[in-house]
Coordinates of C-alpha atoms and ligand atoms in Angstrom, one line a residue:
Chain E
M12 CA 62.0 80.7 107.5
G13 CA 58.6 80.3 105.9
D14 CA 57.4 76.9 106.8
T15 CA 54.4 76.9 104.5
G16 CA 53.9 78.3 101.1
T17 CA 50.4 79.4 101.7
T18 CA 50.9 81.8 104.7
H19 CA 49.8 85.2 103.7
G20 CA 50.5 87.3 106.7
V21 CA 53.6 89.4 106.6
K22 CA 56.0 88.2 109.2
V23 CA 57.6 90.8 111.4
D24 CA 60.8 89.1 112.2
S25 CA 61.6 87.9 108.7
P26 CA 60.3 90.3 106.0
L27 CA 58.9 88.9 102.8
V28 CA 61.0 89.3 99.7
I29 CA 58.9 87.3 97.3
R30 CA 55.2 86.7 97.2
L31 CA 53.1 85.1 94.6
E32 CA 49.3 85.4 95.2
H33 CA 47.1 82.9 93.2
V34 CA 49.3 83.3 90.1
S35 CA 48.4 81.6 86.9
K36 CA 50.2 81.9 83.7
T37 CA 49.0 80.7 80.4
Y38 CA 51.1 81.3 77.3
K39 CA 49.4 82.5 74.2
S40 CA 50.4 79.5 72.2
S41 CA 49.2 76.8 74.7
T42 CA 46.0 75.8 76.4
R43 CA 47.4 74.2 79.5
P44 CA 48.6 76.9 82.1
A45 CA 52.3 76.8 82.7
L46 CA 51.5 78.0 86.3
D47 CA 48.2 77.2 87.9
N48 CA 47.0 79.2 90.9
V49 CA 50.4 79.3 92.6
S50 CA 50.8 81.1 96.0
V51 CA 54.2 81.1 97.6
D52 CA 56.0 83.4 100.0
M53 CA 59.8 83.6 100.4
D54 CA 61.6 85.5 103.1
K55 CA 64.7 87.5 103.1
G56 CA 67.7 85.3 103.4
E57 CA 66.0 82.1 102.4
F58 CA 67.5 79.5 100.2
V59 CA 64.7 77.9 98.1
F60 CA 64.8 75.0 95.6
L61 CA 62.2 75.0 93.0
I62 CA 62.0 71.5 91.7
G63 CA 59.8 69.5 89.3
P64 CA 60.1 67.7 86.0
S65 CA 60.9 69.5 82.8
G66 CA 57.9 71.6 81.8
S67 CA 56.5 71.9 85.3
G68 CA 56.8 75.7 85.2
K69 CA 60.0 76.4 87.1
S70 CA 61.5 78.8 84.5
T71 CA 58.1 80.5 84.1
F72 CA 58.0 81.1 87.9
L73 CA 61.4 82.7 87.7
R74 CA 60.6 84.8 84.6
L75 CA 57.6 86.2 86.4
L76 CA 59.8 87.4 89.2
L77 CA 61.9 89.2 86.6
R78 CA 58.9 90.5 84.8
E79 CA 60.2 88.7 81.7
E80 CA 56.6 87.6 81.7
V81 CA 53.4 88.9 83.3
P82 CA 50.9 86.6 85.0
S83 CA 47.6 85.9 83.4
K84 CA 46.0 86.0 86.9
G85 CA 47.2 86.9 90.4
R86 CA 49.9 89.1 91.8
V87 CA 53.6 89.0 92.1
Y88 CA 55.6 91.0 94.6
V89 CA 59.4 91.2 94.8
S90 CA 60.7 93.4 97.7
N91 CA 58.3 96.4 97.4
F92 CA 57.7 96.1 93.7
D93 CA 54.3 95.1 92.5
V94 CA 55.9 93.2 89.6
A95 CA 52.9 92.5 87.4
K96 CA 51.4 96.0 87.7
M97 CA 54.5 98.2 87.7
A98 CA 55.1 100.7 84.9
R99 CA 57.5 99.4 82.2
R100 CA 60.0 102.2 82.8
R101 CA 60.5 101.0 86.4
V102 CA 61.3 97.4 85.4
P103 CA 65.1 98.2 85.2
R104 CA 65.0 99.1 89.0
L105 CA 63.4 95.8 89.8
R106 CA 66.0 93.9 87.7
Q107 CA 68.8 95.8 89.4
S108 CA 67.7 94.2 92.6
I109 CA 67.7 90.7 91.2
G110 CA 70.7 88.7 90.1
C111 CA 70.4 86.0 87.5
V112 CA 72.3 82.8 86.6
F113 CA 71.5 80.3 83.9
Q114 CA 72.4 76.9 82.7
D115 CA 74.2 78.3 79.7
F116 CA 76.3 81.0 81.6
R117 CA 75.5 83.7 79.0
L118 CA 79.0 85.3 79.1
L119 CA 80.2 87.7 76.4
A120 CA 82.9 85.8 74.5
T121 CA 84.7 89.0 73.4
K122 CA 85.2 90.3 76.9
T123 CA 87.5 89.1 79.7
V124 CA 86.3 87.8 83.0
A125 CA 86.7 91.1 84.7
E126 CA 85.0 93.0 81.7
N127 CA 82.1 90.6 81.8
V128 CA 81.5 91.4 85.4
A129 CA 82.1 95.1 84.9
F130 CA 79.7 95.1 82.0
A131 CA 76.8 94.5 84.4
L132 CA 77.7 97.7 86.3
E133 CA 78.6 99.8 83.3
V134 CA 75.2 99.3 81.6
I135 CA 73.4 100.5 84.7
G136 CA 75.6 103.6 84.8
K137 CA 77.8 102.9 87.9
P138 CA 80.7 105.2 88.2
R139 CA 84.1 103.9 87.0
H140 CA 85.8 104.1 90.4
T141 CA 83.1 102.0 92.0
I142 CA 83.5 99.4 89.2
R143 CA 87.3 99.3 89.7
K144 CA 86.8 98.6 93.4
V145 CA 84.0 96.1 93.5
V146 CA 84.9 93.9 90.5
P147 CA 88.1 92.5 92.0
E148 CA 86.3 92.0 95.3
V149 CA 83.6 89.9 93.8
L150 CA 86.1 87.9 91.7
Q151 CA 87.8 87.1 94.9
L152 CA 84.6 86.1 96.5
V153 CA 83.8 83.6 93.7
G154 CA 87.4 82.3 93.7
L155 CA 88.5 83.7 90.4
D156 CA 90.9 86.5 91.5
G157 CA 93.8 85.1 89.5
K158 CA 91.8 84.9 86.3
A159 CA 90.4 88.4 85.8
D160 CA 92.1 88.8 82.4
R161 CA 91.2 85.4 80.9
M162 CA 88.7 85.1 78.1
P163 CA 85.6 82.9 78.8
N164 CA 86.7 80.2 76.3
E165 CA 89.9 79.7 78.4
L166 CA 87.9 78.7 81.4
S167 CA 86.2 75.4 82.5
G168 CA 82.5 75.2 82.7
G169 CA 82.6 75.6 86.5
E170 CA 84.8 78.7 86.2
Q171 CA 82.5 80.2 83.6
Q172 CA 79.5 79.7 85.9
R173 CA 81.5 81.4 88.7
V174 CA 82.0 84.4 86.4
A175 CA 78.2 84.4 85.8
I176 CA 77.6 84.3 89.5
A177 CA 80.1 87.1 90.1
R178 CA 78.2 89.2 87.5
A179 CA 74.9 88.4 89.1
F180 CA 76.1 89.2 92.5
V181 CA 78.4 92.2 91.9
N182 CA 75.5 94.7 92.3
R183 CA 74.6 93.1 95.7
P184 CA 71.1 92.0 94.7
L185 CA 68.3 91.3 97.2
V186 CA 67.5 88.1 95.3
L187 CA 69.6 85.7 93.3
I188 CA 67.7 83.6 90.8
A189 CA 69.4 80.5 89.4
D190 CA 67.7 78.5 86.7
E191 CA 69.4 75.1 86.6
P192 CA 72.9 76.6 87.2
T193 CA 74.4 73.1 87.5
G194 CA 72.7 71.7 84.5
N195 CA 75.8 71.8 82.3
L196 CA 78.3 70.8 85.0
D197 CA 79.7 67.5 86.4
P198 CA 78.7 66.5 90.0
D199 CA 81.9 67.7 91.6
T200 CA 81.9 71.1 89.9
S201 CA 78.2 71.3 90.8
Q202 CA 79.0 70.9 94.5
D203 CA 81.5 73.7 94.2
I204 CA 78.9 76.0 92.7
M205 CA 76.4 75.0 95.4
L206 CA 79.0 76.0 98.1
L207 CA 79.4 79.3 96.4
L208 CA 75.6 79.9 96.2
E209 CA 75.4 79.0 99.9
R210 CA 78.1 81.6 100.7
I211 CA 76.2 84.2 98.8
N212 CA 73.0 83.2 100.6
R213 CA 74.9 83.7 104.0
T214 CA 75.4 87.4 103.1
G215 CA 71.6 87.7 103.4
T216 CA 70.7 87.3 99.7
T217 CA 67.6 85.3 99.0
V218 CA 68.5 82.5 96.6
V219 CA 65.9 80.8 94.4
M220 CA 67.2 78.0 92.4
A221 CA 65.4 75.8 89.9
T222 CA 66.8 72.4 89.5
H223 CA 66.0 68.7 88.9
D224 CA 69.3 67.5 90.3
H225 CA 68.3 65.1 93.1
S226 CA 71.7 64.8 94.8
I227 CA 72.1 68.5 95.2
V228 CA 68.7 69.0 96.7
D229 CA 69.1 66.1 99.0
S230 CA 72.5 67.1 100.2
M231 CA 71.6 70.7 101.0
R232 CA 68.4 70.1 103.0
R233 CA 66.9 73.5 102.3
R234 CA 63.4 74.6 101.6
V235 CA 61.9 72.8 98.6
V236 CA 58.9 74.0 96.6
E237 CA 57.8 71.3 94.1
L238 CA 55.9 72.1 91.0
S239 CA 54.0 69.6 88.9
L240 CA 52.1 70.7 85.8
G241 CA 52.2 74.2 87.1
K242 CA 50.8 73.5 90.5
V243 CA 52.6 73.7 93.8
V244 CA 52.4 70.1 95.1
R245 CA 54.8 70.3 98.0
D246 CA 56.5 73.0 100.1
D247 CA 58.9 71.5 102.7
A248 CA 61.1 73.7 105.0
R249 CA 63.9 71.1 104.9
G250 CA 63.2 69.0 102.0
V251 CA 64.7 66.3 99.8
Y252 CA 64.0 65.8 96.1
G253 CA 61.3 63.3 96.9
V254 CA 60.7 59.6 97.4
G255 CA 60.3 57.2 94.5
R256 CA 62.2 59.3 92.0
Chain J
M22 CA 75.4 107.7 81.4
R23 CA 78.9 106.5 80.8
A24 CA 79.9 108.2 77.5
S25 CA 83.1 106.2 76.9
F26 CA 81.1 103.0 77.3
V27 CA 78.4 104.0 74.8
F28 CA 81.0 105.4 72.4
S29 CA 83.0 102.2 72.3
E30 CA 79.8 100.2 71.8
V31 CA 79.0 102.3 68.8
I32 CA 82.4 102.0 67.2
T33 CA 82.4 98.2 67.8
G34 CA 78.9 98.0 66.3
L35 CA 79.9 100.0 63.2
R36 CA 83.0 98.0 62.6
R37 CA 81.3 94.6 63.1
N38 CA 79.1 95.3 60.1
I39 CA 81.6 97.2 58.1
T40 CA 80.3 96.5 54.6
M41 CA 76.7 97.3 55.7
T42 CA 78.0 100.5 57.4
I43 CA 79.8 101.6 54.2
A44 CA 76.7 100.9 52.1
M45 CA 74.6 102.8 54.6
I46 CA 77.0 105.8 54.6
L47 CA 77.3 105.9 50.8
T48 CA 73.6 105.7 50.2
T49 CA 73.0 108.4 52.8
A50 CA 75.8 110.5 51.3
I51 CA 74.4 110.3 47.7
S52 CA 70.9 111.1 48.9
L53 CA 72.1 114.1 50.9
G54 CA 74.4 115.2 48.0
L55 CA 71.4 115.2 45.7
L56 CA 69.3 117.0 48.3
G57 CA 72.1 119.6 48.6
G58 CA 72.2 119.9 44.8
G59 CA 68.5 120.6 44.8
L60 CA 68.8 123.2 47.5
L61 CA 71.7 124.8 45.6
I62 CA 69.5 125.0 42.5
V63 CA 66.7 126.6 44.6
R64 CA 69.2 129.2 45.8
T65 CA 70.4 129.8 42.3
I66 CA 66.9 130.3 41.0
G67 CA 66.3 132.7 43.8
K68 CA 69.4 134.7 43.2
M69 CA 68.8 134.8 39.4
Q70 CA 65.4 136.2 39.9
A71 CA 66.6 138.7 42.4
N72 CA 69.6 139.8 40.3
F73 CA 68.0 139.8 37.0
L74 CA 64.3 140.1 37.1
S75 CA 64.1 142.9 39.6
A76 CA 66.1 145.1 37.2
L77 CA 64.2 143.8 34.2
Q78 CA 61.9 146.1 32.3
V79 CA 59.6 145.1 29.5
E80 CA 60.3 147.2 26.4
V81 CA 57.2 148.1 24.4
N82 CA 58.8 149.2 21.1
L83 CA 56.8 151.7 19.1
D84 CA 56.5 151.5 15.3
D85 CA 58.4 153.7 12.9
A86 CA 55.6 156.3 12.4
V87 CA 55.4 157.0 16.1
S88 CA 59.1 156.7 16.7
A89 CA 59.8 159.3 14.0
G90 CA 56.9 161.6 14.6
D91 CA 56.4 161.8 18.4
P92 CA 59.8 162.4 20.1
N93 CA 58.1 163.5 23.4
C94 CA 55.2 161.1 23.6
T95 CA 52.6 163.8 23.5
Q96 CA 50.5 162.6 20.6
S97 CA 47.4 160.5 21.1
I98 CA 48.8 157.0 20.2
C99 CA 51.9 157.2 22.3
A100 CA 50.2 159.0 25.2
G101 CA 47.3 156.6 25.1
L102 CA 49.6 153.6 25.3
R103 CA 51.5 155.2 28.1
A104 CA 48.3 155.8 30.0
D105 CA 47.0 152.3 29.4
L106 CA 50.3 150.8 30.6
T107 CA 50.5 153.0 33.6
N108 CA 47.0 151.9 34.7
Y109 CA 47.6 148.2 33.9
P110 CA 47.5 146.0 37.0
G111 CA 50.9 145.1 38.4
V112 CA 52.7 147.9 36.5
V113 CA 54.9 150.0 38.8
S114 CA 56.1 152.7 36.4
V115 CA 56.3 153.5 32.7
Q116 CA 59.2 155.5 31.2
F117 CA 59.3 156.9 27.7
Q118 CA 62.5 156.7 25.7
N119 CA 62.6 158.3 22.3
R120 CA 64.6 157.1 19.3
N121 CA 67.6 159.2 20.0
Q122 CA 67.8 158.0 23.6
T123 CA 67.6 154.4 22.5
F124 CA 70.3 155.1 19.9
A125 CA 72.5 156.7 22.6
K126 CA 72.2 153.6 24.8
A127 CA 73.0 151.3 21.9
K128 CA 76.0 153.3 21.0
A129 CA 77.3 153.1 24.5
E130 CA 76.9 149.3 24.4
F131 CA 78.9 149.2 21.2
S132 CA 81.6 151.5 22.4
N133 CA 84.2 148.8 22.4
D134 CA 83.2 147.7 18.9
P135 CA 84.0 150.7 16.7
E136 CA 82.9 149.1 13.4
M137 CA 79.4 148.5 14.8
E138 CA 79.4 152.0 16.3
Q139 CA 80.0 153.4 12.8
L140 CA 77.2 151.4 11.3
V141 CA 74.4 152.2 13.6
R142 CA 72.0 154.9 12.7
P143 CA 69.3 156.5 14.9
E144 CA 66.7 155.5 12.3
A145 CA 67.2 151.8 13.0
F146 CA 66.0 152.2 16.6
P147 CA 62.5 152.5 17.9
A148 CA 61.2 154.7 20.6
S149 CA 60.2 152.6 23.6
L150 CA 58.0 152.6 26.6
L151 CA 60.0 151.0 29.4
V152 CA 57.6 149.2 31.8
S153 CA 58.7 148.1 35.3
L154 CA 56.5 145.4 36.9
Q155 CA 55.7 144.5 40.5
N156 CA 56.3 140.9 39.6
P157 CA 58.8 140.7 36.7
T158 CA 57.9 137.1 35.9
Q159 CA 54.6 138.4 34.7
S160 CA 56.0 140.2 31.7
G161 CA 54.2 137.9 29.4
V162 CA 50.9 139.5 30.3
I163 CA 52.1 142.9 29.0
S164 CA 53.4 141.3 25.9
A165 CA 50.0 139.6 25.3
A166 CA 48.0 142.7 26.0
F167 CA 50.0 145.2 24.0
A168 CA 51.9 143.5 21.2
S169 CA 49.1 144.0 18.7
K170 CA 47.9 147.5 19.7
A171 CA 48.1 150.3 17.2
G172 CA 51.5 152.0 17.3
V173 CA 53.4 149.1 18.8
R174 CA 56.0 147.4 16.7
D175 CA 56.8 144.6 19.2
V176 CA 57.3 143.9 22.8
D177 CA 60.8 143.0 23.8
D178 CA 60.3 140.7 26.7
Q179 CA 63.5 139.3 28.3
G180 CA 61.4 138.0 31.1
V181 CA 60.2 135.2 28.8
F182 CA 63.8 134.1 28.5
V183 CA 64.5 134.2 32.2
Q184 CA 61.2 132.5 32.8
K185 CA 62.2 129.7 30.5
L186 CA 65.5 129.4 32.3
T187 CA 63.7 129.4 35.6
D188 CA 61.3 126.6 34.4
L189 CA 64.3 124.6 33.2
L190 CA 66.1 124.9 36.5
N191 CA 62.9 124.2 38.4
G192 CA 62.6 121.0 36.3
V193 CA 66.2 120.0 37.1
R194 CA 65.5 120.8 40.8
N195 CA 62.4 118.6 40.9
A196 CA 64.2 115.7 39.2
T197 CA 67.1 116.1 41.7
F198 CA 64.7 116.1 44.6
L199 CA 62.9 113.1 43.3
I200 CA 66.1 111.1 42.9
A201 CA 67.2 112.4 46.3
L202 CA 63.9 111.1 47.8
I203 CA 64.3 107.7 46.2
Q204 CA 67.8 107.5 47.5
A205 CA 66.6 108.6 50.9
L206 CA 64.1 105.7 50.9
A207 CA 67.0 103.3 50.1
A208 CA 69.1 104.9 52.8
L209 CA 66.2 104.6 55.2
M210 CA 65.8 100.9 54.6
L211 CA 69.5 100.4 54.8
I212 CA 69.6 102.2 58.2
S213 CA 66.7 100.2 59.4
N214 CA 68.2 96.9 58.2
T215 CA 71.6 97.7 59.7
I216 CA 70.1 98.4 63.1
Q217 CA 68.2 95.2 63.0
V218 CA 71.3 93.2 62.0
S219 CA 73.3 95.0 64.6
A220 CA 70.7 94.3 67.3
F221 CA 70.7 90.6 66.2
T222 CA 74.5 90.3 66.3
R223 CA 74.4 91.8 69.8
R224 CA 71.4 90.0 71.1
T225 CA 73.5 88.3 73.9
E226 CA 74.8 91.6 75.0
V227 CA 71.4 93.3 74.9
G228 CA 69.8 90.3 76.7
I229 CA 72.3 90.7 79.5
M230 CA 71.8 94.4 79.6
R231 CA 68.1 94.0 80.0
L232 CA 68.5 91.3 82.6
V233 CA 70.8 93.3 84.9
G234 CA 68.5 96.2 84.7
A235 CA 69.9 98.6 82.1
T236 CA 67.3 101.1 81.1
R237 CA 65.7 101.0 77.6
W238 CA 67.5 104.2 76.8
Y239 CA 70.9 102.7 77.7
T240 CA 70.3 99.6 75.7
Q241 CA 69.0 101.4 72.6
L242 CA 71.3 104.4 72.6
P243 CA 74.2 102.6 71.0
F244 CA 72.1 101.5 68.1
L245 CA 70.6 104.9 67.7
L246 CA 74.0 106.5 67.7
E247 CA 75.3 104.0 65.2
A248 CA 72.7 105.2 62.8
V249 CA 73.3 108.9 63.6
V250 CA 77.1 108.6 63.3
A251 CA 76.6 106.9 59.9
G252 CA 74.2 109.7 58.9
V253 CA 76.7 112.4 60.0
V254 CA 79.5 110.8 58.1
G255 CA 77.2 110.6 55.1
A256 CA 76.4 114.3 55.4
V257 CA 80.1 115.2 55.6
L258 CA 80.8 113.1 52.5
A259 CA 77.9 114.7 50.8
V260 CA 79.2 118.2 51.5
G261 CA 82.6 117.1 50.3
G262 CA 81.0 115.7 47.2
L263 CA 79.3 119.0 46.4
V264 CA 82.5 121.0 46.8
V265 CA 84.3 118.5 44.4
A266 CA 81.3 118.7 42.0
K267 CA 81.5 122.5 42.0
V268 CA 85.3 122.7 41.5
A269 CA 85.5 119.9 39.0
F270 CA 82.4 120.3 36.9
L271 CA 80.2 123.3 37.5
D272 CA 83.0 125.9 37.5
N273 CA 84.2 124.6 34.1
I274 CA 80.8 124.3 32.5
F275 CA 79.5 127.6 33.7
G276 CA 82.8 129.3 33.4
S277 CA 83.0 128.8 29.7
V278 CA 79.5 128.4 28.4
F279 CA 77.6 130.8 30.6
S280 CA 80.0 133.7 30.9
S281 CA 76.9 135.9 31.0
T282 CA 75.7 136.9 34.5
I283 CA 72.2 135.5 34.1
I284 CA 72.9 132.3 36.0
P285 CA 74.8 133.3 39.2
K286 CA 77.8 131.1 40.0
I287 CA 77.5 128.6 42.8
G288 CA 80.1 129.6 45.4
L289 CA 81.6 127.8 48.3
L290 CA 79.5 130.1 50.5
D291 CA 76.4 128.7 48.9
I292 CA 77.5 125.1 49.7
A293 CA 78.4 126.2 53.2
S294 CA 75.0 127.6 53.8
V295 CA 73.2 124.4 52.7
S296 CA 75.4 122.1 54.6
P297 CA 73.8 122.7 58.0
W298 CA 70.5 121.6 56.5
L299 CA 72.1 118.5 55.1
L300 CA 73.5 117.7 58.5
L301 CA 70.2 118.3 60.2
A302 CA 68.4 116.1 57.6
A303 CA 71.0 113.4 58.2
V304 CA 70.7 113.5 62.0
G305 CA 66.9 113.8 61.9
I306 CA 66.3 111.0 59.4
S307 CA 68.8 108.6 60.9
A308 CA 67.6 109.2 64.5
L309 CA 64.0 108.9 63.5
T310 CA 64.6 105.7 61.4
G311 CA 66.6 104.3 64.2
Y312 CA 64.0 105.1 66.8
V313 CA 61.1 103.7 64.8
T314 CA 63.1 100.5 63.9
L315 CA 63.9 99.9 67.6
R316 CA 60.3 100.4 68.6
L317 CA 58.7 98.3 65.9
Y318 CA 61.2 95.6 64.8
V319 CA 63.6 95.0 67.6
R320 CA 62.6 93.5 70.9
L321 CA 65.1 95.0 73.3
Ligands
ADP13 N1 57.5 81.2 75.8 C1 56.7 80.2 75.9 N2 55.6 80.1 75.0 C2 54.7 79.1 75.1 N3 54.8 78.1 76.0 C3 55.8 78.2 76.9 C4 56.8 79.2 76.9 N4 57.7 79.0 77.8 C5 57.3 77.8 78.5 N5 56.2 77.3 77.9 C6 55.5 76.2 78.3 O1 55.1 76.3 79.7 C7 55.3 75.1 80.4 C8 56.3 75.4 81.5 O2 57.6 75.6 81.0 P1 58.8 76.1 81.9 O3 58.4 77.1 82.8 O4 59.9 76.3 81.0 O5 59.1 74.7 82.7 P2 60.4 74.2 83.3 O6 61.4 75.3 83.5 O7 60.0 73.6 84.6 O8 60.9 73.1 82.4 C9 55.8 74.1 79.4 O9 54.7 73.3 79.0 C10 56.3 74.9 78.3 O10 56.1 74.2 77.1
MG14 MG1 63.3 75.5 82.7

């Protein structure tokens, strides 16, 4: 477990998966940086909450990992990818090793549950026999094995998010990124989703989750990196959402 | 690359925008049909010149005095003309034909018209110098240089007629190509627009594809293929249209009015030989338009 966000030495026993070095990001249309000199390391198998109020830079942080954005300053590493510097044509490789889940699920309304999950493998050219084998497995893992042929609009919000998680995880990514995955869900359903993310984390997948849901962060007692106005203001190995909020 | 996946994406895409797809296909077909028409005219002109002009001779007809008095072209006027013609730039050969030979030829032509055959007399025909040219379309030059020389009655220049016909067909060809070009621009914009609409309708899908690490090639191929499939269907329709146009219109018009052999008939073989070019143009233009559109206007 990384106990500080500013340690720069590569640890031998727990290899780094994510590293941000003095990263700043200023969007073209704004003057205030969305991220301001952020340095954070995350190890393989960690579960990290990225917290902070709306606009503090959580989504920007996650988009930098995916190379949806490039930093204005500093360097970003994911696994052995030099994310900011890598050639554009190698970006698909990076993204294949990162799974993504969002608040709005982003399922394809015209495809069934199983097709939605299979889609993620089809478009990266996985062979059909592999797809036929792993899709039912992952649906079972997320607790949707009876609902493979349902359409997304026949599912509850929690179930839809499970499909999204199955899709993000089906290619066994190194890192799972979740941007407010419980933002559209009621507290009970959110708890179920957190249990699922924990299960995925136990397989060795690093989970980075942006949220501003106090109760979830408080109940999980995992590492918490807090952003405020684009700066890292706190990095606790076993944190809570924070006092006085 | 999973072919079945890409294929089903393409079909879905084309069906989702069905009216747009039809407009795109029809415009492409009309454009290609016109292009094909233009190419057929080019072929026709080529054949016409090959068939007709190569055999064409300019007839320099001699006046009555020479025709009557010099049956072997040995006297100064005729021999001088023959020498001048022989030495004229671009002239391949000059052949003398006296009044009786001209008469014999004419008689042969009238052989199935006995009344005419009875009427013709050798005295009505001139002796001629038959001039073969390197470039038969330049017959006008001979006509200009020799028509008013001493001993020449007139210069019978069928090349002028063929040249006029060629000019006319060239004009029709240019107009056809111009309309084809304008239609092609319309087709181009429709293709570009269709791809943009298609990319917009599928933005969720494409967004997910990018996120899970599909290559640019994989995300863009369905759009590109949509354009190419529409282009190919357009080309097939265009070829069909040309065949219909040939059978329904051209065969009738040319069959009755131009029973002469000056304008060669357009055959199915001619259409078959321009179709690969139409197909190539269709694939090339649609793929290029698709590629440029994806590069410039669609953020995938
Ligand atoms: N694409 C963008 N263009 C311009 N400004 C942006 C863009 N995305 C985010 N921002 C700005 O960057 C800051 C951080 O946003 P974001 O990373 O979305 O924060 P969070 O996810 O914590 O709410 C905000 O001030 C936001 O307005
Ligand atoms: Mg956000």
